[in-house]
mmCIF file of C-alpha atoms in Angstrom:
data_model
loop_
_atom_site.group_PDB
_atom_site.id
_atom_site.type_symbol
_atom_site.label_atom_id
_atom_site.label_comp_id
_atom_site.label_asym_id
_atom_site.label_seq_id
_atom_site.Cartn_x
_atom_site.Cartn_y
_atom_site.Cartn_z
ATOM 1 C CA UNK T 469 -1.480 7.296 -18.556
ATOM 2 C CA UNK T 470 -2.894 9.006 -15.393
ATOM 3 C CA UNK T 471 -6.675 8.529 -15.314
ATOM 4 C CA UNK T 472 -9.106 9.233 -12.510
ATOM 5 C CA UNK T 473 -12.647 7.227 -11.802
ATOM 6 C CA UNK T 474 -15.503 7.924 -9.455
ATOM 7 C CA UNK T 475 -16.288 5.297 -6.929
ATOM 8 C CA UNK T 476 -19.006 5.832 -4.280
ATOM 9 C CA UNK T 477 -17.898 9.373 -3.408
ATOM 10 C CA UNK T 478 -14.190 8.825 -4.334
ATOM 11 C CA UNK T 479 -12.211 10.176 -7.045
ATOM 12 C CA UNK T 480 -9.708 7.961 -7.439
ATOM 13 C CA UNK T 481 -6.404 8.596 -9.563
ATOM 14 C CA UNK T 482 -4.377 5.865 -10.783
ATOM 15 C CA UNK T 483 -1.499 5.318 -13.495
ATOM 16 C CA UNK T 484 -2.096 2.483 -16.052
ATOM 17 C CA UNK T 485 0.977 1.547 -18.418
ATOM 18 C CA UNK T 486 -1.072 -0.624 -20.884
ATOM 19 C CA UNK T 487 -0.084 -3.581 -22.831
ATOM 20 C CA UNK T 488 -2.876 -5.926 -23.154
ATOM 21 C CA UNK T 489 -0.706 -8.991 -24.392
ATOM 22 C CA UNK T 490 1.300 -9.019 -21.167
ATOM 23 C CA UNK T 491 0.264 -10.147 -17.643
ATOM 24 C CA UNK T 492 -1.074 -7.264 -15.274
ATOM 25 C CA UNK T 493 0.550 -5.883 -11.926
ATOM 26 C CA UNK T 494 -1.537 -3.833 -9.745
ATOM 27 C CA UNK T 495 0.719 -1.819 -7.232
ATOM 28 C CA UNK T 496 -0.616 -0.505 -3.834
ATOM 29 C CA UNK T 497 1.321 1.852 -1.882
ATOM 30 C CA UNK T 498 1.503 2.363 1.884
ATOM 31 C CA UNK T 499 -0.036 4.710 4.533
ATOM 32 C CA UNK T 500 0.881 8.255 3.822
ATOM 33 C CA UNK T 501 2.646 7.521 0.295
ATOM 34 C CA UNK T 502 1.489 7.297 -3.110
ATOM 35 C CA UNK T 503 1.980 6.151 -6.663
ATOM 36 C CA UNK T 504 5.272 7.900 -6.552
ATOM 37 C CA UNK T 505 6.898 5.455 -4.566
ATOM 38 C CA UNK T 506 6.692 2.990 -7.459
ATOM 39 C CA UNK T 507 8.597 5.403 -9.858
ATOM 40 C CA UNK T 508 11.887 3.235 -9.557
ATOM 41 C CA UNK T 509 10.070 -0.143 -9.631
ATOM 42 C CA UNK T 510 7.888 0.232 -12.554
ATOM 43 C CA UNK T 511 10.440 0.925 -15.425
ATOM 44 C CA UNK T 512 12.176 -2.244 -14.217
ATOM 45 C CA UNK T 513 8.971 -4.325 -14.785
ATOM 46 C CA UNK T 514 7.198 -2.416 -17.816
ATOM 47 C CA UNK T 515 9.058 -4.738 -20.344
ATOM 48 C CA UNK T 516 7.390 -8.019 -18.970
ATOM 49 C CA UNK T 517 4.254 -6.376 -17.443
ATOM 50 C CA UNK T 518 1.492 -3.807 -17.862
ATOM 51 C CA UNK T 519 1.266 -2.262 -14.660
ATOM 52 C CA UNK T 520 -1.533 -0.184 -13.065
ATOM 53 C CA UNK T 521 -0.487 1.773 -9.918
ATOM 54 C CA UNK T 522 -3.342 3.176 -7.645
ATOM 55 C CA UNK T 523 -3.264 6.387 -5.462
ATOM 56 C CA UNK T 524 -5.135 4.995 -2.427
ATOM 57 C CA UNK T 525 -7.737 7.733 -1.384
ATOM 58 C CA UNK T 526 -7.160 10.102 0.170
ATOM 59 C CA UNK T 527 -3.172 9.933 -0.736
ATOM 60 C CA UNK T 528 -1.418 11.076 -3.870
ATOM 61 C CA UNK T 529 -3.699 12.483 -6.595
ATOM 62 C CA UNK T 530 -7.006 10.848 -5.378
ATOM 63 C CA UNK T 531 -9.612 13.256 -3.665
ATOM 64 C CA UNK T 532 -9.564 13.874 -0.086
ATOM 65 C CA UNK T 533 -12.823 13.858 1.061
ATOM 66 C CA UNK T 534 -13.667 12.757 4.817
ATOM 67 C CA UNK T 535 -17.185 11.759 3.804
ATOM 68 C CA UNK T 536 -16.090 8.499 2.188
ATOM 69 C CA UNK T 537 -15.317 5.230 3.550
ATOM 70 C CA UNK T 538 -11.769 4.276 4.142
ATOM 71 C CA UNK T 539 -11.943 0.585 4.873
ATOM 72 C CA UNK T 540 -9.936 -2.303 3.654
ATOM 73 C CA UNK T 541 -13.011 -4.040 2.442
ATOM 74 C CA UNK T 542 -13.985 -0.860 0.773
ATOM 75 C CA UNK T 543 -10.520 -0.465 -0.902
ATOM 76 C CA UNK T 544 -10.472 -3.792 -2.012
ATOM 77 C CA UNK T 545 -13.935 -3.255 -3.697
ATOM 78 C CA UNK T 546 -12.665 -0.145 -5.152
ATOM 79 C CA UNK T 547 -9.955 -2.072 -6.624
ATOM 80 C CA UNK T 548 -11.842 -4.744 -8.119
ATOM 81 C CA UNK T 549 -14.416 -1.811 -9.554
ATOM 82 C CA UNK T 550 -11.182 -0.260 -11.439
ATOM 83 C CA UNK T 551 -10.229 -3.584 -12.781
ATOM 84 C CA UNK T 552 -13.759 -4.170 -14.318
ATOM 85 C CA UNK T 553 -13.630 -0.773 -15.991
ATOM 86 C CA UNK T 554 -10.379 -1.391 -17.462
ATOM 87 C CA UNK T 555 -11.391 -5.019 -18.420
ATOM 88 C CA UNK T 556 -8.734 -6.740 -16.325
ATOM 89 C CA UNK T 557 -10.065 -9.881 -15.248
ATOM 90 C CA UNK T 558 -7.317 -11.318 -12.983
ATOM 91 C CA UNK T 559 -3.940 -9.596 -11.994
ATOM 92 C CA UNK T 560 -0.724 -9.859 -9.962
ATOM 93 C CA UNK T 561 -0.878 -7.722 -6.831
ATOM 94 C CA UNK T 562 2.235 -5.845 -5.291
ATOM 95 C CA UNK T 563 1.501 -3.996 -2.234
ATOM 96 C CA UNK T 564 3.514 -2.261 0.277
ATOM 97 C CA UNK T 565 2.773 -1.830 4.089
ATOM 98 C CA UNK T 566 -1.115 -1.030 3.980
ATOM 99 C CA UNK T 567 -1.207 -1.570 0.440
ATOM 100 C CA UNK T 568 0.153 -5.256 1.312
ATOM 101 C CA UNK T 569 -2.883 -5.675 3.751
ATOM 102 C CA UNK T 570 -5.368 -4.259 1.223
ATOM 103 C CA UNK T 571 -3.834 -6.721 -1.349
ATOM 104 C CA UNK T 572 -4.334 -9.546 1.353
ATOM 105 C CA UNK T 573 -8.045 -8.391 1.828
ATOM 106 C CA UNK T 574 -8.512 -8.420 -1.893
ATOM 107 C CA UNK T 575 -6.991 -12.053 -2.231
ATOM 108 C CA UNK T 576 -9.543 -13.004 0.421
ATOM 109 C CA UNK T 577 -12.485 -11.606 -1.012
ATOM 110 C CA UNK T 578 -11.673 -12.170 -4.772
ATOM 111 C CA UNK T 579 -9.222 -15.060 -4.944
ATOM 112 C CA UNK T 580 -10.417 -15.851 -8.624
ATOM 113 C CA UNK T 581 -9.266 -12.516 -9.790
ATOM 114 C CA UNK T 582 -5.713 -12.797 -8.487
ATOM 115 C CA UNK T 583 -2.838 -14.588 -9.648
ATOM 116 C CA UNK T 584 0.055 -13.876 -7.346
ATOM 117 C CA UNK T 585 0.725 -11.589 -4.398
ATOM 118 C CA UNK T 586 4.053 -9.866 -3.679
ATOM 119 C CA UNK T 587 3.863 -8.309 -0.068
ATOM 120 C CA UNK T 588 6.404 -5.560 0.949
ATOM 121 C CA UNK T 589 6.573 -5.496 4.651
ATOM 122 C CA UNK T 590 2.707 -5.659 4.567
ATOM 123 C CA UNK T 591 0.567 -4.463 7.792
ATOM 124 C CA UNK T 592 -0.264 -7.537 9.759
ATOM 125 C CA UNK T 593 -2.276 -8.859 12.802
ATOM 126 C CA UNK T 594 -3.479 -5.268 13.758
ATOM 127 C CA UNK T 595 -6.951 -5.431 15.284
ATOM 128 C CA UNK T 596 -9.594 -2.946 15.405
ATOM 129 C CA UNK T 597 -9.992 -0.917 18.521
ATOM 130 C CA UNK T 598 -13.381 0.829 18.462
ATOM 131 C CA UNK T 599 -12.808 2.708 21.750
ATOM 132 C CA UNK T 600 -9.816 4.224 20.349
ATOM 133 C CA UNK T 601 -11.379 4.896 16.846
ATOM 134 C CA UNK T 602 -14.357 6.661 18.662
ATOM 135 C CA UNK T 603 -12.234 8.597 20.840
ATOM 136 C CA UNK T 604 -10.072 9.922 17.736
ATOM 137 C CA UNK T 605 -12.963 10.484 15.415
ATOM 138 C CA UNK T 606 -15.233 12.099 17.862
ATOM 139 C CA UNK T 607 -12.417 14.879 18.986
ATOM 140 C CA UNK T 608 -12.865 17.929 16.868
ATOM 141 C CA UNK T 609 -9.087 18.513 17.380
ATOM 142 C CA UNK T 610 -8.034 15.499 15.906
ATOM 143 C CA UNK T 611 -7.373 16.968 12.529
ATOM 144 C CA UNK T 612 -5.348 19.746 13.967
ATOM 145 C CA UNK T 613 -3.254 17.562 16.174
ATOM 146 C CA UNK T 614 -2.548 15.302 13.314
ATOM 147 C CA UNK T 615 -1.387 18.161 11.402
ATOM 148 C CA UNK T 616 0.700 19.259 14.260
ATOM 149 C CA UNK T 617 2.304 16.054 14.665
ATOM 150 C CA UNK T 618 3.157 15.498 10.869
ATOM 151 C CA UNK T 619 4.516 19.177 10.534
ATOM 152 C CA UNK T 620 6.588 18.784 13.752
ATOM 153 C CA UNK T 621 8.048 15.795 12.824
ATOM 154 C CA UNK T 622 8.566 16.712 9.446
ATOM 155 C CA UNK T 623 8.347 14.604 5.996
ATOM 156 C CA UNK T 624 12.333 14.167 6.254
ATOM 157 C CA UNK T 625 12.223 12.709 9.857
ATOM 158 C CA UNK T 626 9.313 10.261 8.693
ATOM 159 C CA UNK T 627 11.435 9.397 5.642
ATOM 160 C CA UNK T 628 14.551 8.813 7.581
ATOM 161 C CA UNK T 629 12.686 6.339 9.855
ATOM 162 C CA UNK T 630 11.354 4.432 6.939
ATOM 163 C CA UNK T 631 14.734 4.299 5.203
ATOM 164 C CA UNK T 632 17.841 2.576 6.256
ATOM 165 C CA UNK T 633 20.084 4.543 3.542
ATOM 166 C CA UNK T 634 19.562 8.223 4.276
ATOM 167 C CA UNK T 635 21.846 9.218 1.737
ATOM 168 C CA UNK T 636 19.036 8.374 -0.929
ATOM 169 C CA UNK T 637 16.688 10.648 0.414
ATOM 170 C CA UNK T 638 17.113 13.749 -2.036
ATOM 171 C CA UNK T 639 15.100 17.223 -2.185
ATOM 172 C CA UNK T 640 12.902 15.809 -5.006
ATOM 173 C CA UNK T 641 11.739 12.960 -2.994
ATOM 174 C CA UNK T 642 10.962 15.221 0.031
ATOM 175 C CA UNK T 643 8.886 17.600 -2.152
ATOM 176 C CA UNK T 644 6.931 14.774 -3.725
ATOM 177 C CA UNK T 645 6.172 13.013 -0.351
ATOM 178 C CA UNK T 646 5.353 16.530 1.266
ATOM 179 C CA UNK T 647 3.009 17.437 -1.535
ATOM 180 C CA UNK T 648 -0.237 15.714 -0.273
ATOM 181 C CA UNK T 649 -0.072 17.182 3.059
ATOM 182 C CA UNK T 650 0.086 20.744 1.810
ATOM 183 C CA UNK T 651 -3.742 20.186 1.417
ATOM 184 C CA UNK T 652 -5.605 20.724 4.641
ATOM 185 C CA UNK T 653 -8.510 18.469 3.537
ATOM 186 C CA UNK T 654 -6.039 15.192 4.003
ATOM 187 C CA UNK T 655 -5.940 15.676 7.885
ATOM 188 C CA UNK T 656 -9.552 14.807 8.378
ATOM 189 C CA UNK T 657 -9.200 11.962 6.010
ATOM 190 C CA UNK T 658 -6.229 10.515 8.161
ATOM 191 C CA UNK T 659 -8.425 10.542 11.180
ATOM 192 C CA UNK T 660 -11.389 8.934 9.240
ATOM 193 C CA UNK T 661 -8.871 6.322 8.172
ATOM 194 C CA UNK T 662 -8.080 5.310 12.000
ATOM 195 C CA UNK T 663 -11.777 5.418 12.455
ATOM 196 C CA UNK T 664 -12.806 3.186 9.666
ATOM 197 C CA UNK T 665 -9.877 0.643 10.470
ATOM 198 C CA UNK T 666 -11.394 -2.755 10.563
ATOM 199 C CA UNK T 667 -8.361 -4.339 11.659
ATOM 200 C CA UNK T 668 -6.371 -6.626 9.636
ATOM 201 C CA UNK T 669 -7.189 -10.327 8.563
ATOM 202 C CA UNK T 670 -7.391 -12.727 11.227
ATOM 203 C CA UNK T 671 -5.163 -15.989 11.369
ATOM 204 C CA UNK T 672 -8.236 -17.850 10.323
ATOM 205 C CA UNK T 673 -8.812 -15.775 7.567
ATOM 206 C CA UNK T 674 -5.476 -15.715 6.198
ATOM 207 C CA UNK T 675 -5.114 -19.535 5.962
ATOM 208 C CA UNK T 676 -7.837 -19.563 3.459
ATOM 209 C CA UNK T 677 -5.667 -17.627 0.945
ATOM 210 C CA UNK T 678 -3.529 -20.182 -0.914
ATOM 211 C CA UNK T 679 -2.392 -18.004 -3.587
ATOM 212 C CA UNK T 680 1.287 -18.076 -4.457
ATOM 213 C CA UNK T 681 2.815 -15.415 -2.181
ATOM 214 C CA UNK T 682 6.033 -13.844 -1.982
ATOM 215 C CA UNK T 683 6.999 -11.605 1.135
ATOM 216 C CA UNK T 684 9.699 -9.310 1.373
ATOM 217 C CA UNK T 685 11.131 -7.414 4.531
ATOM 218 C CA UNK T 686 13.918 -5.093 5.368
ATOM 219 C CA UNK T 687 15.795 -6.434 8.540
ATOM 220 C CA UNK T 688 16.053 -2.787 9.445
ATOM 221 C CA UNK T 689 12.321 -1.675 9.167
ATOM 222 C CA UNK T 690 11.560 0.647 12.205
ATOM 223 C CA UNK T 691 7.896 0.962 11.541
ATOM 224 C CA UNK T 692 6.783 -2.884 11.381
ATOM 225 C CA UNK T 693 9.399 -5.485 12.552
ATOM 226 C CA UNK T 694 10.666 -8.080 9.911
ATOM 227 C CA UNK T 695 10.059 -10.722 12.737
ATOM 228 C CA UNK T 696 6.296 -10.339 11.804
ATOM 229 C CA UNK T 697 6.648 -11.879 8.512
ATOM 230 C CA UNK T 698 7.751 -15.263 10.134
ATOM 231 C CA UNK T 699 4.310 -15.100 11.848
ATOM 232 C CA UNK T 700 2.412 -14.418 8.662
ATOM 233 C CA UNK T 701 4.037 -17.346 6.790
ATOM 234 C CA UNK T 702 2.778 -19.568 9.482
ATOM 235 C CA UNK T 703 -0.928 -18.781 8.248
ATOM 236 C CA UNK T 704 -0.358 -18.309 4.493
ATOM 237 C CA UNK T 705 -0.374 -21.770 3.374
ATOM 238 C CA UNK T 706 1.555 -20.872 -0.019
ATOM 239 C CA UNK T 707 4.204 -18.046 1.222
ATOM 240 C CA UNK T 708 7.765 -17.603 1.184
ATOM 241 C CA UNK T 709 9.833 -14.740 3.061
ATOM 242 C CA UNK T 710 12.865 -13.109 2.113
ATOM 243 C CA UNK T 711 14.468 -10.658 4.415
ATOM 244 C CA UNK T 712 17.096 -7.986 3.291
ATOM 245 C CA UNK T 713 19.983 -6.690 5.173
ATOM 246 C CA UNK T 714 20.480 -3.093 5.762
ATOM 247 C CA UNK T 715 17.131 -2.141 4.432
ATOM 248 C CA UNK T 716 14.238 -0.090 6.073
ATOM 249 C CA UNK T 717 10.470 -0.075 5.679
ATOM 250 C CA UNK T 718 10.021 1.748 2.233
ATOM 251 C CA UNK T 719 11.144 -1.250 0.105
ATOM 252 C CA UNK T 720 10.300 0.236 -3.238
ATOM 253 C CA UNK T 721 12.747 3.225 -2.650
ATOM 254 C CA UNK T 722 15.665 1.160 -1.470
ATOM 255 C CA UNK T 723 15.118 -2.166 -3.027
ATOM 256 C CA UNK T 724 13.339 -1.723 -6.568
ATOM 257 C CA UNK T 725 16.012 -3.942 -8.451
ATOM 258 C CA UNK T 726 15.538 -6.518 -5.630
ATOM 259 C CA UNK T 727 11.627 -6.438 -6.073
ATOM 260 C CA UNK T 728 11.920 -6.267 -9.671
ATOM 261 C CA UNK T 729 14.244 -9.591 -10.092
ATOM 262 C CA UNK T 730 12.041 -11.358 -7.599
ATOM 263 C CA UNK T 731 9.027 -10.535 -9.606
ATOM 264 C CA UNK T 732 10.439 -11.528 -12.830
ATOM 265 C CA UNK T 733 11.840 -14.823 -11.665
ATOM 266 C CA UNK T 734 8.491 -15.800 -10.029
ATOM 267 C CA UNK T 735 6.695 -15.163 -13.447
ATOM 268 C CA UNK T 736 9.327 -16.557 -15.875
#
């Protein structure tokens, strides 16, 4: 089920639960996460869909090379490349956080190859900052600073700020979320991601996306405030927003059953 594919310097890892007679869902995770975050959701949808979950480079099992491009455009192109390789013409996209913005970018670039959007607390309205990117990228100490910050803050604290219900954080979760950061190669890649960040889609670009879109947001999101969702639906002409009480940013971990119900109902 897990495969890899080379794309413009990247070796991209993905899992594909094939069932050619069913519609395809492509799942894209958020910053610092991996396909692991969808482990609760995938079994709830496998009966009705074939599912592809991609480790967005440099996260998860994908290669960690800081000589590659990490822009949203590049990642959207990579997803389209994988779709072609797997003979997928159209798919439903489900993206969390950064994966939500990549999904929007895909919808903007390839509207004929996407059926529907499910956005879970998607990154939105962040602008490109050339001066910040230049300062970060050209500081030789930046990878060490990134590593130090992550080490000091710790994976548990990162998860605690991303999840409202602390009790669901297990030792197994901590091990999986910690695993990519044991590889020192990831830290220069994180700096490269910040440098390559081109900004989120503009309000004008968002208005061109008329694909049916369901947005889900936790009201206790400490990473990206749910109020941004109300701004987002002003510019997406065919979007609805649902907010969840007592739910944080990491929706696939906290609200897998709610997400699955939303997807099944919208595609029934």
